[in-house]
Amino acid sequence: MRSGVTATNDFVVKFANVNGSGSASANQLFAKSILRMGIPIASRNIFPSNIQGLPTWFEVRVSGEGHLGRRGGVDLMVAMNPQTWDRDIAEIDPGGYLLYDSTRPMPASRFRSDINVIGVPLTQICNANYTDARQRQLLKNIMYVGALSALLNIEPPVVEQLLAEQYKGKEKLAKPNRDAFHMGRDWALKNLDCPLGLTLERSDAVGDRIYVEGNAAAALGAVYGGATVCAWYPITPSTSLAEAFERHCKRFRTEAETGRKRYAIVQAEDELASIGIVIGAAWNGARAFTATSGPGISLMQEFVGLAYFAEIPAVIFDVQRAGPSTGMPTRTQQSDVLSAAYASHGDTKQVVLLPEDPRECFDFGASAFDLADRLQTPVFVLLDLDIGMNDWLCEPFAWDDSRQLDRGKVMTAEELEAGRTFGRYLDADGDGIPFRTYPGTHPQKGAFFTRGTSRDRFAKYTEVGSAYADNMERLLRKFDTAKQIVPHPVERPAAQPTRTGVIYYGSSSAAMKEALGQLEADGIHLDAMRIRAFPFHDDVLDFIARHDRVFIVEQNRDAQLRTLIMTEGNVDASRLIPILHYDGTPITARFIRAAVADRASALKVVPFAGAAAE
Amino acid sequence: MSFLPKPKLHHPKLPVNALGFTRRDYEGAISTLCAGCGHDSISAAIIQACFELDIEPHRVAKMSGIGCSSKTPDYFLGASHGFNSVHGRMPSVLTGANLANRDLTYLGVSGDGDSASIGFGQFAHSIRRAVNMTYIVENNGVYGLTKGQFSATSDKGSKAKKGAINNDEPIDLVGIALQLGATFVARSFSGDKTQLVPLIKAALRHPGPAFIDCISPCVAFNNHEGSTKSYDFVREHNEAMNQLDVILGRDPISAEYAPGEVREVTQHDGSVLRLRKLHEDYDPTDRVAAMHHLHERKAAGEIVTGLLYIDPEPEDLHHHLDTVAMPLNRLDDAALVPGSAALDKVNAALR
């Protein structure tokens, strides 16, 4: 054994568990107790597509500096799963620590000589104190949190407070948890050298930030955005978004006098029906959405095309995951960019929003409905599993009470009565956006027959080519209008003037910010731009024009955003250098830093003597 | 197929209904279907039913999928919003529309390809979800717009125009609707307006999932010898169960039926359905008996028509979801947006 890693408020702890064993709440307790000590953390679940018995991991990155991306590497492994023992041991950084249940002796060959091994006889302590099998299992988890509190200096009152909040009014449950925590802690204090080289020190770096998962945040955004109809089909990793919407609605959308619901949620028979219900509801003037993932997006393609051509607002939350239906549903990726942006048959372009964290999931979750109504078109909000299903530390949610829902151009019965011209597909204001009417508005005026295309500006049936082309060109004008009102890109200039830039989006943001700092320290200066929506604002093309070359960091194999930029901006491919991470794990600063440094050195062109003459 | 636009003017003495509308006010664009198409008769029956029921045309939403039948909503109720959606997906679009505004009347028009093949799942799920709607399948047993392929309701052994024999079992949508809990199930024939108009009226007044399978011969591709959906075949094999009259509050009660032959069913909205029974032992409020009877008559080679089943006190999707009385599309910001104070509490719980 060599001397252990030492670090304060800057290390990675990973828990290897068996799913269905009740470890999740203990791990959450561990994570939250660090947050309550004012120390920023980033936590991630790595879990199988399974309910019970398969390996699952929970990773907590403690970062006093506030880095929220995945770091890579493990300083302390809490190895509670014999199935994955060997790979878990292998993952520990040299000098790191292993905490394991030492009830059953393990041969020395199963350990590594370059790590520090800490055995706690968890099962033995549990069995000595509890008789109920389920209790033994659950409290063993809390017990290792107790041991960790001694080893890492987690303040016991913080844990007690969290347990009190969790089991508020249920002292019968709180007490055994509290006892198990102290049992683990006391055993460690008595038998182990505490603390380890890894320690926690109270800080004030968390501030008023909140700790929440993106799916719950997006669902809350949908509540604030005025959504009343949700139709969905269960699919990992989006399921918890629809479920969170129901939870939020129960709380905020129950009519006080009657107890009845100001919302309707339908778990449909498939994704086709989900989006059909959304389109029907939105056509009829309700704000409606669905939540799905890649395979669902594929299934919805035909309907999304109809909504594009028939100009029906629909909000689609796509919590992206890796691969096809039988792929890696529980792993993260940004691989639906193209299938969302060009969703459907015919000439279509869709509005796509790209939130970076739960706070933006909330913001975009709400504004997606305004955009959809304003533009009368589908709006995709692209989360991914990393943002959607993990708790992230982010800015608190905020809402301006003077804000009003923007229902867009809806002609009223009064306007129709006053003789205002209504043409469903008439570009009345030159922005490409026509007026619509809700069904049932006026006895004689404003009714129209909704079709995909094959109609004129007044919704009368026609198959005349010029009418079709006229409509398609108006749709392009509308998309141009969209450019101005979708979230604009955010630029972050380098400390020194540079001709090299980097573009990134979505959940890569945290790792990118960290990598930018590291690269700067390495002497590589990059102007950075975070793209937040498609269609691209003019600033995106300006940014590319201002730089000789631009790295585009993405979590997919085919450089999908790069393709979109090249196609839509007519940008020379050689100037856009892809940095691609696509193994299903969240991208890390280490990866970006290494990839950028590698490409940057490869691209260093030695000026050719004759070139100046040209 | 007629290309002559109909004049807007009409005879000043055309009869008007309680709302002051004439039958013409319920018409739509000129049909582009083939002359003699059964679907046009169904459109005419829908117009007649809405006129007689004093429905405000603009308070109806007419929805359809894709196909000849799905084109027809353009040909009736010109003052209503219509939605010609995606092949086989009308039921989901209608479901969503209904969720958004429970105060409109929803009329879904579909075909046998649209509902029994590509849209079989959506048909089934909208029925079992108990959407308050009138769902009419204009059933001709053939794909008309793509020129004569068999559909999933084509009878086994029936012959296509070009001579091919269908070997696949047919789907009987009436049987499926009964099994999946439709609270109003009827079958009719486009050539029998006397039977069809009252059925559509009763379905429109029915506050739950009302399904009508309407056999509608395709004059272009399925009206030949060997077809089981031709005018001649259906007329010869039609086994009408009952004849229906829909009596609204303002109608005088007629007593033209002899007691013992008439069964009255009062719907939830107070309208009375008077069924003149042609089969003495038939009880239209017994779902199991209806299913049994359907199979029995089918085995005897008969096409059962009439009101096969009705639940006079149905529940619908809004009831199951317990949604508020106010249509969701009319809720204002105050009812929808919890505001910043609520958000502060949410934030506090996430620290």
Coordinates of N, CA, C and O in Angstrom, one line a residue, chain A residues 83-163:
Chain A
Q83 N -20.4 -8.7 -8.0 CA -20.4 -9.0 -9.4 C -19.4 -8.1 -10.2 O -18.9 -8.5 -11.2
T84 N -19.2 -6.9 -9.7 CA -18.4 -5.9 -10.5 C -17.1 -5.6 -9.8 O -16.4 -4.7 -10.1
W85 N -16.8 -6.4 -8.8 CA -15.6 -6.2 -8.0 C -14.4 -5.8 -8.8 O -13.7 -4.8 -8.5
D86 N -14.0 -6.7 -9.7 CA -12.7 -6.6 -10.3 C -12.7 -5.3 -11.1 O -11.7 -4.5 -11.1
R87 N -13.7 -5.0 -11.9 CA -13.7 -3.7 -12.7 C -13.7 -2.5 -11.8 O -13.2 -1.5 -12.1
D88 N -14.4 -2.6 -10.6 CA -14.5 -1.5 -9.7 C -13.2 -1.2 -9.1 O -12.7 -0.1 -9.0
I89 N -12.5 -2.3 -8.7 CA -11.1 -2.1 -8.1 C -10.2 -1.5 -9.2 O -9.4 -0.6 -8.9
A90 N -10.3 -2.0 -10.4 CA -9.4 -1.5 -11.5 C -9.6 0.0 -11.7 O -8.7 0.6 -12.2
E91 N -10.8 0.5 -11.4 CA -11.1 1.9 -11.8 C -10.5 2.9 -10.9 O -10.4 4.1 -11.2
I92 N -10.1 2.4 -9.7 CA -9.6 3.4 -8.7 C -8.2 4.0 -9.1 O -7.4 3.2 -9.6
D93 N -8.1 5.3 -9.0 CA -6.8 5.9 -9.3 C -5.7 5.4 -8.4 O -6.0 5.2 -7.2
P94 N -4.5 5.3 -8.8 CA -3.4 4.9 -7.9 C -3.4 5.8 -6.7 O -3.5 7.0 -6.8
G95 N -3.2 5.2 -5.5 CA -3.2 6.0 -4.3 C -4.6 6.2 -3.8 O -4.8 6.8 -2.7
G96 N -5.6 5.8 -4.5 CA -7.0 6.0 -4.1 C -7.4 5.0 -3.0 O -6.5 4.2 -2.5
Y97 N -8.6 5.0 -2.6 CA -9.1 4.2 -1.5 C -10.3 3.3 -1.9 O -11.0 3.6 -2.8
L98 N -10.3 2.2 -1.2 CA -11.4 1.2 -1.4 C -12.1 1.0 -0.1 O -11.4 0.6 0.9
L99 N -13.4 1.2 -0.1 CA -14.1 0.8 1.1 C -15.0 -0.4 0.7 O -15.7 -0.4 -0.3
Y100 N -14.9 -1.5 1.5 CA -15.7 -2.7 1.2 C -16.2 -3.3 2.5 O -15.7 -3.0 3.6
D101 N -17.1 -4.2 2.3 CA -17.7 -4.9 3.4 C -16.8 -6.1 3.7 O -16.7 -7.1 2.9
S102 N -16.1 -6.0 4.9 CA -15.1 -7.0 5.2 C -15.6 -8.2 6.0 O -14.8 -8.9 6.6
T103 N -16.9 -8.4 6.0 CA -17.5 -9.5 6.8 C -16.9 -10.8 6.4 O -16.5 -11.6 7.2
R104 N -16.9 -11.0 5.1 CA -16.2 -12.2 4.5 C -14.8 -11.9 4.1 O -14.6 -11.0 3.3
P105 N -13.8 -12.6 4.6 CA -12.4 -12.3 4.2 C -12.2 -12.5 2.7 O -12.8 -13.4 2.1
M106 N -11.4 -11.6 2.1 CA -11.1 -11.7 0.7 C -9.6 -12.0 0.6 O -8.8 -11.5 1.3
P107 N -9.3 -12.9 -0.4 CA -7.9 -13.1 -0.6 C -7.1 -11.9 -1.1 O -7.7 -11.1 -1.8
A108 N -5.9 -11.8 -0.7 CA -5.1 -10.6 -1.1 C -5.0 -10.4 -2.6 O -4.9 -9.2 -3.0
S109 N -5.2 -11.5 -3.3 CA -5.1 -11.4 -4.8 C -6.2 -10.5 -5.4 O -6.1 -10.1 -6.5
R110 N -7.3 -10.3 -4.6 CA -8.4 -9.6 -5.2 C -8.3 -8.1 -4.9 O -9.2 -7.3 -5.3
F111 N -7.2 -7.7 -4.3 CA -6.9 -6.3 -4.1 C -5.8 -5.8 -5.0 O -5.2 -6.6 -5.7
R112 N -5.5 -4.5 -5.0 CA -4.4 -3.9 -5.7 C -3.4 -3.4 -4.6 O -3.8 -2.9 -3.6
S113 N -2.1 -3.4 -5.0 CA -1.1 -3.0 -4.0 C -1.0 -1.5 -4.0 O -0.5 -0.9 -3.0
D114 N -1.5 -0.8 -5.0 CA -1.3 0.6 -5.1 C -2.5 1.4 -4.6 O -2.7 2.6 -4.9
I115 N -3.4 0.7 -3.9 CA -4.5 1.5 -3.3 C -4.6 1.2 -1.8 O -4.0 0.3 -1.4
N116 N -5.4 2.0 -1.2 CA -5.6 1.8 0.3 C -6.9 1.1 0.5 O -8.0 1.6 0.1
V117 N -6.9 0.0 1.2 CA -8.1 -0.8 1.4 C -8.6 -0.6 2.8 O -7.9 -0.6 3.8
I118 N -9.9 -0.2 2.9 CA -10.6 0.0 4.2 C -11.7 -1.0 4.3 O -12.7 -0.9 3.5
G119 N -11.6 -1.9 5.2 CA -12.6 -2.9 5.4 C -13.5 -2.5 6.6 O -13.1 -2.2 7.6
V120 N -14.8 -2.6 6.3 CA -15.8 -2.4 7.4 C -16.7 -3.6 7.4 O -17.4 -3.8 6.3
P121 N -16.9 -4.3 8.5 CA -17.7 -5.5 8.5 C -19.2 -5.1 8.5 O -19.9 -5.4 9.5
L122 N -19.7 -4.5 7.5 CA -21.1 -4.0 7.5 C -22.1 -5.0 7.7 O -23.0 -4.9 8.6
T123 N -22.0 -6.2 7.0 CA -23.0 -7.2 7.2 C -23.0 -7.8 8.6 O -24.1 -8.0 9.2
Q124 N -21.8 -7.9 9.1 CA -21.7 -8.4 10.5 C -22.3 -7.5 11.5 O -23.1 -7.9 12.4
I125 N -22.1 -6.2 11.4 CA -22.7 -5.2 12.3 C -24.2 -5.3 12.2 O -24.9 -5.3 13.1
C126 N -24.6 -5.3 10.9 CA -26.1 -5.3 10.7 C -26.7 -6.5 11.3 O -27.8 -6.5 11.9
N127 N -26.1 -7.7 11.0 CA -26.7 -8.9 11.4 C -26.8 -9.0 13.0 O -27.7 -9.6 13.5
A128 N -25.8 -8.4 13.6 CA -25.8 -8.4 15.1 C -26.9 -7.5 15.6 O -27.3 -7.7 16.7
N129 N -27.3 -6.5 14.8 CA -28.3 -5.5 15.4 C -29.7 -5.7 14.8 O -30.6 -5.1 15.4
Y130 N -29.8 -6.3 13.7 CA -31.2 -6.4 13.1 C -31.5 -7.8 12.8 O -30.6 -8.6 12.4
T131 N -32.8 -8.2 12.8 CA -33.2 -9.5 12.5 C -33.9 -9.6 11.2 O -33.8 -10.5 10.4
D132 N -34.6 -8.5 10.8 CA -35.4 -8.5 9.6 C -34.5 -8.3 8.4 O -33.6 -7.5 8.3
A133 N -34.7 -9.2 7.4 CA -33.8 -9.3 6.3 C -33.8 -8.0 5.5 O -32.7 -7.5 5.1
R134 N -35.0 -7.4 5.2 CA -35.0 -6.2 4.5 C -34.4 -5.0 5.2 O -33.6 -4.2 4.6
Q135 N -34.6 -5.0 6.5 CA -34.0 -3.9 7.3 C -32.4 -4.1 7.3 O -31.7 -3.1 7.2
R136 N -32.0 -5.3 7.4 CA -30.5 -5.5 7.3 C -29.9 -5.0 6.0 O -28.9 -4.3 6.0
Q137 N -30.7 -5.2 4.9 CA -30.2 -4.8 3.6 C -30.2 -3.3 3.5 O -29.2 -2.6 3.1
L138 N -31.3 -2.6 3.9 CA -31.5 -1.2 3.7 C -30.5 -0.4 4.7 O -29.9 0.6 4.3
L139 N -30.4 -0.9 5.9 CA -29.7 -0.1 6.9 C -28.2 -0.3 6.7 O -27.4 0.5 7.1
K140 N -27.8 -1.4 6.0 CA -26.4 -1.5 5.7 C -25.9 -0.4 4.8 O -24.8 0.1 5.0
N141 N -26.8 0.1 4.0 CA -26.5 1.2 3.1 C -26.2 2.5 4.0 O -25.3 3.3 3.7
I142 N -27.1 2.7 4.9 CA -27.0 3.9 5.7 C -25.8 3.8 6.6 O -25.1 4.8 6.9
M143 N -25.4 2.6 7.0 CA -24.3 2.3 7.8 C -23.0 2.8 7.1 O -22.1 3.3 7.7
Y144 N -22.9 2.5 5.8 CA -21.7 2.9 5.1 C -21.6 4.4 5.0 O -20.5 5.0 4.9
V145 N -22.8 5.0 4.9 CA -22.8 6.5 4.9 C -22.2 7.0 6.3 O -21.4 7.9 6.3
G146 N -22.5 6.3 7.3 CA -22.0 6.6 8.7 C -20.5 6.5 8.7 O -19.7 7.4 9.1
A147 N -20.0 5.4 8.1 CA -18.5 5.1 8.1 C -17.9 6.2 7.3 O -16.8 6.8 7.6
L148 N -18.5 6.6 6.1 CA -17.9 7.6 5.3 C -17.9 9.0 6.0 O -17.0 9.8 5.8
S149 N -18.9 9.2 6.8 CA -18.9 10.5 7.5 C -17.7 10.7 8.4 O -17.1 11.7 8.6
A150 N -17.3 9.5 9.0 CA -16.1 9.5 9.9 C -14.8 9.7 9.0 O -13.9 10.4 9.3
L151 N -14.8 8.9 7.9 CA -13.6 8.9 7.0 C -13.4 10.2 6.3 O -12.3 10.6 6.0
L152 N -14.5 10.9 6.0 CA -14.4 12.1 5.1 C -14.7 13.4 5.9 O -14.6 14.5 5.3
N153 N -15.1 13.3 7.1 CA -15.5 14.5 7.9 C -16.8 15.1 7.5 O -16.9 16.3 7.4
I154 N -17.8 14.2 7.3 CA -19.1 14.8 7.1 C -19.7 15.1 8.4 O -19.6 14.3 9.4
E155 N -20.3 16.3 8.6 CA -20.8 16.7 9.9 C -22.1 15.9 10.3 O -23.1 16.0 9.5
P156 N -22.1 15.1 11.4 CA -23.2 14.3 11.7 C -24.5 15.1 11.8 O -25.6 14.6 11.4
P157 N -24.5 16.4 12.4 CA -25.8 17.1 12.5 C -26.5 17.3 11.1 O -27.7 17.4 11.0
V158 N -25.6 17.5 10.1 CA -26.1 17.7 8.7 C -26.9 16.4 8.3 O -28.0 16.5 7.7
V159 N -26.3 15.3 8.6 CA -27.0 14.0 8.2 C -28.3 13.9 9.0 O -29.3 13.5 8.4
E160 N -28.2 14.1 10.3 CA -29.4 14.0 11.1 C -30.5 14.9 10.6 O -31.7 14.5 10.6
Q161 N -30.2 16.1 10.3 CA -31.1 17.0 9.8 C -31.8 16.5 8.5 O -33.0 16.6 8.3
L162 N -31.0 16.0 7.6 CA -31.5 15.5 6.3 C -32.4 14.3 6.6 O -33.5 14.2 5.9
L163 N -32.0 13.4 7.5 CA -32.9 12.3 7.9 C -34.2 12.8 8.5 O -35.3 12.3 8.2

